Amino acid sequence: MASVQQGTLRAEGASIFYRSCGRGSPVLILAGGDKDADGADPLRDALAEHHRVITLDRRGLSRSRPDPGAAPPTIATHAEDAHVLLAALTDEPAYVFGTSIGGLIGLELITRHPEQVKMLVVHEAPTGELLPEAERDALSDAQQAMLDAFHNEGLAAAAKKSAELAGIDPEDREPDLPPPPKTPEPERNMTVLLESDVPQAIAYRLDVPHLDVQAHKITPAAGTSTRRTLLHKSAEALAEILERPLVEFPGGHTGWLLRPRAFAAQLVQTFAQADRRDWRLRDGASPRPGGRA
C-alpha cells in the first residue's frame, strides 16, 4: 500500500482533518452518511494504485472540529472546506467522487469552484427536488421518518430507517472484504449527521443553471442493486435534467464501502473516459449549448 500522509488544515471556523495517499492525478472522495476519512480507506487504497487520493473528515465528524461558537455547517460550508483542501494540496483540477450527502457537496463545489473540478461523479445524492411530485413527497416523508426515529427512539432506530431508505443490503459485498475501519467516534458522528447534516441536505436546493454550464464535467451515478429506491431515481432525475448518461456502479448505495475494489475499477474507467473527452475538446470539438458535451 502507498504511504499515507495526514494533517489538519484551517478553514473558516474549523480545523479540517485530511489524508493523502498515492501518486498521479488527484481524486477527492466526499463520503456519505456518518463516514469520515477512515471509512473511505478501502476505496482509497484501491484507487491509490492509479491516483493520488485525498480523503477528509467532514466538518463536525471525528477529527474535523468546528471552532467554539461557529455556526452549524451547511452544504455550502462543506463545499468551501473541500475548496480549501484542494487549494492547499494540489495545483491541478481534481476528479471528485461524492456519494449521498457527499454528492450534494460535490455539486455545490463544482457550482462555486468549477476550476478545481476536472470531473465530478455524483453517486445517489438525495436530489429529491428533481423527482416527480409523488416520489418527491415519498423521499421527504422517508427523510422525516428517519429524523423522527432519531428524536423519539434514538440512533439505532434512525440507522434502521436510513438503511431502509437507501436500500442497503449488508450481504451485497465483496466476499473477502475485511471488517470496515472503525471511526474514532461512531455515535458522535451519527448524531452530527442526524442533528445537522441531514436537515441541511433536506433544505439544500440545486443551482441548476450553473450546474447546466458544468454538465459536461458531471457524471450522475447509482448502484446496480438499488434500481427501485428513491435515491437511484434521484440519480436518474439528475442525469435527465443535465442531459447526461447515468452510470451504474457495483453494489448499492454503499457499494463504495462494501465493493471497494470493483467500485474503484469503475471509477478509474469513468475518469479515463473523461480524459479522452478532454482530448477530443482540445482537438477542436466543443460542448453543446448549455455547457454539455
Tab-separated table of C-alpha atoms in Angstrom, residues 10-279:
chain	number	residue	atom	x	y	z
A	10	ARG	CA	-7.580	25.639	8.818
A	11	ALA	CA	-10.844	26.604	7.154
A	12	GLU	CA	-13.140	29.404	8.219
A	13	GLY	CA	-14.494	28.388	11.606
A	14	ALA	CA	-12.995	24.904	11.779
A	15	SER	CA	-9.971	22.641	11.538
A	16	ILE	CA	-10.298	20.031	8.784
A	17	PHE	CA	-8.544	16.657	9.045
A	18	TYR	CA	-7.379	15.042	5.790
A	19	ARG	CA	-5.336	12.178	4.395
A	20	SER	CA	-3.477	11.879	1.096
A	21	CYS	CA	-2.247	8.646	-0.465
A	22	GLY	CA	-0.849	7.512	-3.823
A	23	ARG	CA	0.509	9.272	-6.890
A	24	GLY	CA	-0.948	10.647	-10.092
A	25	SER	CA	-3.958	12.807	-10.893
A	26	PRO	CA	-5.735	13.886	-7.690
A	27	VAL	CA	-9.037	12.338	-6.612
A	28	LEU	CA	-11.091	13.824	-3.777
A	29	ILE	CA	-13.517	11.459	-2.020
A	30	LEU	CA	-16.544	13.097	-0.384
A	31	ALA	CA	-18.000	10.303	1.718
A	32	GLY	CA	-21.646	9.964	2.625
A	33	GLY	CA	-23.561	9.401	5.830
A	34	ASP	CA	-21.568	9.457	9.047
A	35	LYS	CA	-18.404	8.197	7.381
A	36	ASP	CA	-15.110	10.035	7.889
A	37	ALA	CA	-11.704	9.561	6.249
A	38	ASP	CA	-11.316	6.158	7.934
A	39	GLY	CA	-14.471	4.870	6.286
A	40	ALA	CA	-13.054	5.675	2.843
A	41	ASP	CA	-9.827	3.711	3.458
A	42	PRO	CA	-10.731	0.594	1.377
A	43	LEU	CA	-11.811	2.666	-1.647
A	44	ARG	CA	-8.803	4.962	-1.200
A	45	ASP	CA	-6.379	2.042	-1.136
A	46	ALA	CA	-7.851	0.589	-4.337
A	47	LEU	CA	-7.776	3.956	-6.128
A	48	ALA	CA	-4.248	4.796	-4.911
A	49	GLU	CA	-2.823	2.318	-7.422
A	50	HIS	CA	-3.787	4.837	-10.117
A	51	HIS	CA	-4.299	8.237	-8.450
A	52	ARG	CA	-3.343	10.467	-5.571
A	53	VAL	CA	-6.382	10.121	-3.328
A	54	ILE	CA	-7.477	12.774	-0.832
A	55	THR	CA	-9.981	11.995	1.922
A	56	LEU	CA	-11.252	14.076	4.822
A	57	ASP	CA	-13.396	14.107	7.917
A	58	ARG	CA	-16.386	16.258	7.044
A	59	ARG	CA	-16.695	19.252	9.377
A	60	GLY	CA	-18.162	18.085	12.670
A	61	LEU	CA	-17.088	14.434	12.223
A	62	SER	CA	-14.253	12.779	14.140
A	63	ARG	CA	-11.132	14.987	13.933
A	64	SER	CA	-12.606	17.939	11.976
A	65	ARG	CA	-13.778	20.153	14.804
A	66	PRO	CA	-15.681	23.418	14.422
A	67	ASP	CA	-14.407	26.345	16.458
A	68	PRO	CA	-16.349	27.164	19.635
A	69	GLY	CA	-19.352	29.268	18.703
A	70	ALA	CA	-19.084	28.542	14.961
A	71	ALA	CA	-22.349	28.429	13.025
A	72	PRO	CA	-23.684	24.960	12.128
A	73	PRO	CA	-22.281	23.864	8.746
A	74	THR	CA	-24.387	23.965	5.604
A	75	ILE	CA	-23.792	22.130	2.325
A	76	ALA	CA	-22.079	25.327	1.155
A	77	THR	CA	-19.821	25.265	4.224
A	78	HIS	CA	-18.754	21.701	3.475
A	79	ALA	CA	-18.097	22.653	-0.162
A	80	GLU	CA	-15.897	25.549	0.937
A	81	ASP	CA	-13.953	23.167	3.183
A	82	ALA	CA	-13.340	20.940	0.150
A	83	HIS	CA	-12.240	24.005	-1.816
A	84	VAL	CA	-9.714	24.966	0.879
A	85	LEU	CA	-8.396	21.422	0.971
A	86	LEU	CA	-7.926	21.173	-2.795
A	87	ALA	CA	-6.333	24.627	-2.961
A	88	ALA	CA	-3.798	23.595	-0.330
A	89	LEU	CA	-2.956	20.130	-1.654
A	90	THR	CA	-2.951	20.391	-5.448
A	91	ASP	CA	-2.468	22.952	-8.202
A	92	GLU	CA	-4.433	20.989	-10.812
A	93	PRO	CA	-8.140	20.202	-11.188
A	94	ALA	CA	-9.188	17.085	-9.303
A	95	TYR	CA	-11.508	14.235	-10.010
A	96	VAL	CA	-14.199	14.342	-7.329
A	97	PHE	CA	-16.325	11.429	-6.156
A	98	GLY	CA	-19.253	12.350	-3.907
A	99	THR	CA	-21.795	9.896	-2.583
A	100	SER	CA	-25.106	10.641	-0.823
A	101	ILE	CA	-24.642	13.951	1.046
A	102	GLY	CA	-21.114	13.974	-0.368
A	103	GLY	CA	-22.714	14.155	-3.808
A	104	LEU	CA	-24.587	17.314	-2.804
A	105	ILE	CA	-21.321	18.773	-1.522
A	106	GLY	CA	-19.665	17.921	-4.837
A	107	LEU	CA	-22.451	19.641	-6.778
A	108	GLU	CA	-22.039	22.752	-4.637
A	109	LEU	CA	-18.255	22.612	-5.082
A	110	ILE	CA	-18.471	22.492	-8.880
A	111	THR	CA	-21.003	25.346	-8.782
A	112	ARG	CA	-18.749	27.554	-6.651
A	113	HIS	CA	-15.292	26.485	-7.841
A	114	PRO	CA	-15.593	24.779	-11.242
A	115	GLU	CA	-11.916	25.384	-11.994
A	116	GLN	CA	-10.986	22.927	-9.225
A	117	VAL	CA	-13.027	20.034	-10.648
A	118	LYS	CA	-11.893	18.007	-13.634
A	119	MET	CA	-14.806	15.604	-13.305
A	120	LEU	CA	-17.489	15.038	-10.672
A	121	VAL	CA	-19.092	11.636	-10.121
A	122	VAL	CA	-22.323	12.126	-8.140
A	123	HIS	CA	-23.442	8.825	-6.617
A	124	GLU	CA	-27.039	8.595	-5.346
A	125	ALA	CA	-27.223	12.115	-3.937
A	126	PRO	CA	-30.628	12.985	-2.420
A	127	THR	CA	-31.656	15.402	-5.190
A	128	GLY	CA	-35.313	14.906	-4.378
A	129	GLU	CA	-36.342	18.294	-5.741
A	130	LEU	CA	-35.880	16.862	-9.253
A	131	LEU	CA	-38.302	13.969	-8.748
A	132	PRO	CA	-41.967	13.900	-9.802
A	133	GLU	CA	-44.261	15.128	-7.033
A	134	ALA	CA	-45.290	11.724	-5.659
A	135	GLU	CA	-41.732	10.435	-5.436
A	136	ARG	CA	-40.506	13.771	-4.096
A	137	ASP	CA	-43.060	13.580	-1.300
A	138	ALA	CA	-42.162	9.948	-0.601
A	139	LEU	CA	-38.476	10.828	-0.233
A	140	SER	CA	-39.322	13.768	2.020
A	141	ASP	CA	-41.532	11.532	4.179
A	142	ALA	CA	-38.776	8.908	4.470
A	143	GLN	CA	-36.205	11.519	5.477
A	144	GLN	CA	-38.566	12.954	8.082
A	145	ALA	CA	-39.309	9.462	9.409
A	146	MET	CA	-35.585	8.952	9.916
A	147	LEU	CA	-35.317	12.206	11.900
A	148	ASP	CA	-38.445	11.381	13.910
A	149	ALA	CA	-36.994	7.978	14.792
A	150	PHE	CA	-33.807	9.657	15.968
A	151	HIS	CA	-35.595	12.138	18.196
A	152	ASN	CA	-38.134	9.654	19.569
A	153	GLU	CA	-36.269	6.333	19.676
A	154	GLY	CA	-32.552	7.000	19.303
A	155	LEU	CA	-29.651	6.286	16.973
A	156	ALA	CA	-30.366	2.619	16.280
A	157	ALA	CA	-33.921	3.307	15.118
A	158	ALA	CA	-32.734	6.155	12.901
A	159	ALA	CA	-29.979	3.996	11.403
A	160	LYS	CA	-32.586	1.361	10.534
A	161	LYS	CA	-34.748	3.951	8.775
A	162	SER	CA	-31.701	5.244	6.907
A	163	ALA	CA	-30.812	1.748	5.696
A	164	GLU	CA	-34.400	1.206	4.533
A	165	LEU	CA	-34.398	4.459	2.589
A	166	ALA	CA	-31.097	3.655	0.871
A	167	GLY	CA	-31.972	0.006	0.234
A	168	ILE	CA	-28.773	-1.150	1.954
A	169	ASP	CA	-28.069	-4.879	1.878
A	170	PRO	CA	-25.060	-5.704	4.108
A	171	GLU	CA	-24.627	-9.020	2.242
A	172	ASP	CA	-24.115	-7.206	-1.079
A	173	ARG	CA	-20.340	-7.163	-0.625
A	174	GLU	CA	-17.049	-8.469	-1.931
A	175	PRO	CA	-16.594	-11.922	-0.337
A	176	ASP	CA	-13.121	-11.341	1.122
A	177	LEU	CA	-13.783	-7.802	2.358
A	178	PRO	CA	-12.227	-7.209	5.796
A	179	PRO	CA	-14.288	-5.598	8.588
A	180	PRO	CA	-14.900	-1.890	7.938
A	181	PRO	CA	-12.453	0.540	9.567
A	182	LYS	CA	-13.626	1.791	12.938
A	183	THR	CA	-14.224	5.520	13.200
A	184	PRO	CA	-12.944	7.301	16.321
A	185	GLU	CA	-16.393	8.394	17.474
A	186	PRO	CA	-19.160	6.485	15.647
A	187	GLU	CA	-22.047	7.529	17.902
A	188	ARG	CA	-20.973	11.164	17.867
A	189	ASN	CA	-20.631	11.092	14.072
A	190	MET	CA	-24.107	9.610	13.641
A	191	THR	CA	-25.524	12.233	15.981
A	192	VAL	CA	-23.884	15.048	13.986
A	193	LEU	CA	-25.273	13.547	10.781
A	194	LEU	CA	-28.842	13.439	12.110
A	195	GLU	CA	-28.836	16.701	14.049
A	196	SER	CA	-27.028	18.821	11.453
A	197	ASP	CA	-26.224	17.300	8.074
A	198	VAL	CA	-29.489	15.539	7.232
A	199	PRO	CA	-31.596	18.683	7.867
A	200	GLN	CA	-29.144	20.668	5.725
A	201	ALA	CA	-29.367	18.084	2.945
A	202	ILE	CA	-33.179	18.279	3.063
A	203	ALA	CA	-33.080	22.078	2.877
A	204	TYR	CA	-30.462	22.230	0.094
A	205	ARG	CA	-31.507	23.335	-3.384
A	206	LEU	CA	-29.508	22.837	-6.558
A	207	ASP	CA	-28.290	25.763	-8.636
A	208	VAL	CA	-29.444	24.160	-11.861
A	209	PRO	CA	-28.434	26.980	-14.263
A	210	HIS	CA	-24.838	26.922	-13.008
A	211	LEU	CA	-24.776	23.124	-12.982
A	212	ASP	CA	-26.022	23.122	-16.560
A	213	VAL	CA	-22.928	25.070	-17.614
A	214	GLN	CA	-20.737	22.433	-15.945
A	215	ALA	CA	-22.848	19.457	-17.055
A	216	HIS	CA	-20.141	18.127	-19.382
A	217	LYS	CA	-17.986	17.506	-16.281
A	218	ILE	CA	-20.705	15.797	-14.202
A	219	THR	CA	-21.401	12.058	-14.212
A	220	PRO	CA	-24.574	11.030	-12.350
A	221	ALA	CA	-24.194	7.551	-10.868
A	222	ALA	CA	-26.209	4.933	-8.981
A	223	GLY	CA	-25.878	1.360	-7.777
A	224	THR	CA	-26.799	-1.672	-9.845
A	225	SER	CA	-28.748	-3.151	-6.920
A	226	THR	CA	-30.761	-0.076	-5.921
A	227	ARG	CA	-32.835	0.472	-9.047
A	228	ARG	CA	-36.136	0.594	-7.165
A	229	THR	CA	-35.010	3.035	-4.476
A	230	LEU	CA	-35.787	6.739	-4.372
A	231	LEU	CA	-32.069	7.594	-4.267
A	232	HIS	CA	-31.470	5.689	-7.517
A	233	LYS	CA	-34.438	7.511	-9.012
A	234	SER	CA	-32.920	10.804	-7.787
A	235	ALA	CA	-29.738	9.963	-9.705
A	236	GLU	CA	-31.831	9.234	-12.795
A	237	ALA	CA	-33.559	12.603	-12.417
A	238	LEU	CA	-30.216	14.401	-12.125
A	239	ALA	CA	-28.993	12.656	-15.266
A	240	GLU	CA	-32.149	13.663	-17.106
A	241	ILE	CA	-32.047	17.350	-16.165
A	242	LEU	CA	-28.345	17.624	-17.063
A	243	GLU	CA	-28.818	15.507	-20.200
A	244	ARG	CA	-26.019	13.200	-19.094
A	245	PRO	CA	-25.910	9.399	-19.155
A	246	LEU	CA	-26.421	7.620	-15.845
A	247	VAL	CA	-23.505	5.329	-14.962
A	248	GLU	CA	-24.251	2.351	-12.741
A	249	PHE	CA	-21.645	1.247	-10.209
A	250	PRO	CA	-21.232	-2.115	-8.436
A	251	GLY	CA	-23.413	-2.755	-5.409
A	252	GLY	CA	-25.911	-0.420	-3.857
A	253	HIS	CA	-25.906	2.885	-2.020
A	254	THR	CA	-22.872	1.761	-0.018
A	255	GLY	CA	-21.148	-0.032	-2.885
A	256	TRP	CA	-18.128	2.219	-2.355
A	257	LEU	CA	-17.845	0.731	1.162
A	258	LEU	CA	-18.829	-2.894	0.525
A	259	ARG	CA	-17.430	-3.420	-3.003
A	260	PRO	CA	-14.424	-1.059	-2.948
A	261	ARG	CA	-12.210	-2.871	-5.478
A	262	ALA	CA	-14.913	-3.224	-8.120
A	263	PHE	CA	-16.145	0.288	-7.359
A	264	ALA	CA	-12.627	1.731	-7.743
A	265	ALA	CA	-12.190	-0.055	-11.073
A	266	GLN	CA	-15.411	1.553	-12.350
A	267	LEU	CA	-14.262	4.973	-11.110
A	268	VAL	CA	-10.886	4.631	-12.847
A	269	GLN	CA	-12.656	3.695	-16.077
A	270	THR	CA	-15.053	6.631	-15.724
A	271	PHE	CA	-12.201	9.064	-15.080
A	272	ALA	CA	-10.342	7.731	-18.139
A	273	GLN	CA	-13.394	8.393	-20.287
A	274	ALA	CA	-13.337	11.993	-19.059
A	275	ASP	CA	-9.691	12.258	-20.091
A	276	ARG	CA	-10.496	11.028	-23.590
A	277	ARG	CA	-13.332	13.564	-23.836
A	278	ASP	CA	-10.924	16.323	-22.806
A	279	TRP	CA	-8.569	15.372	-25.612
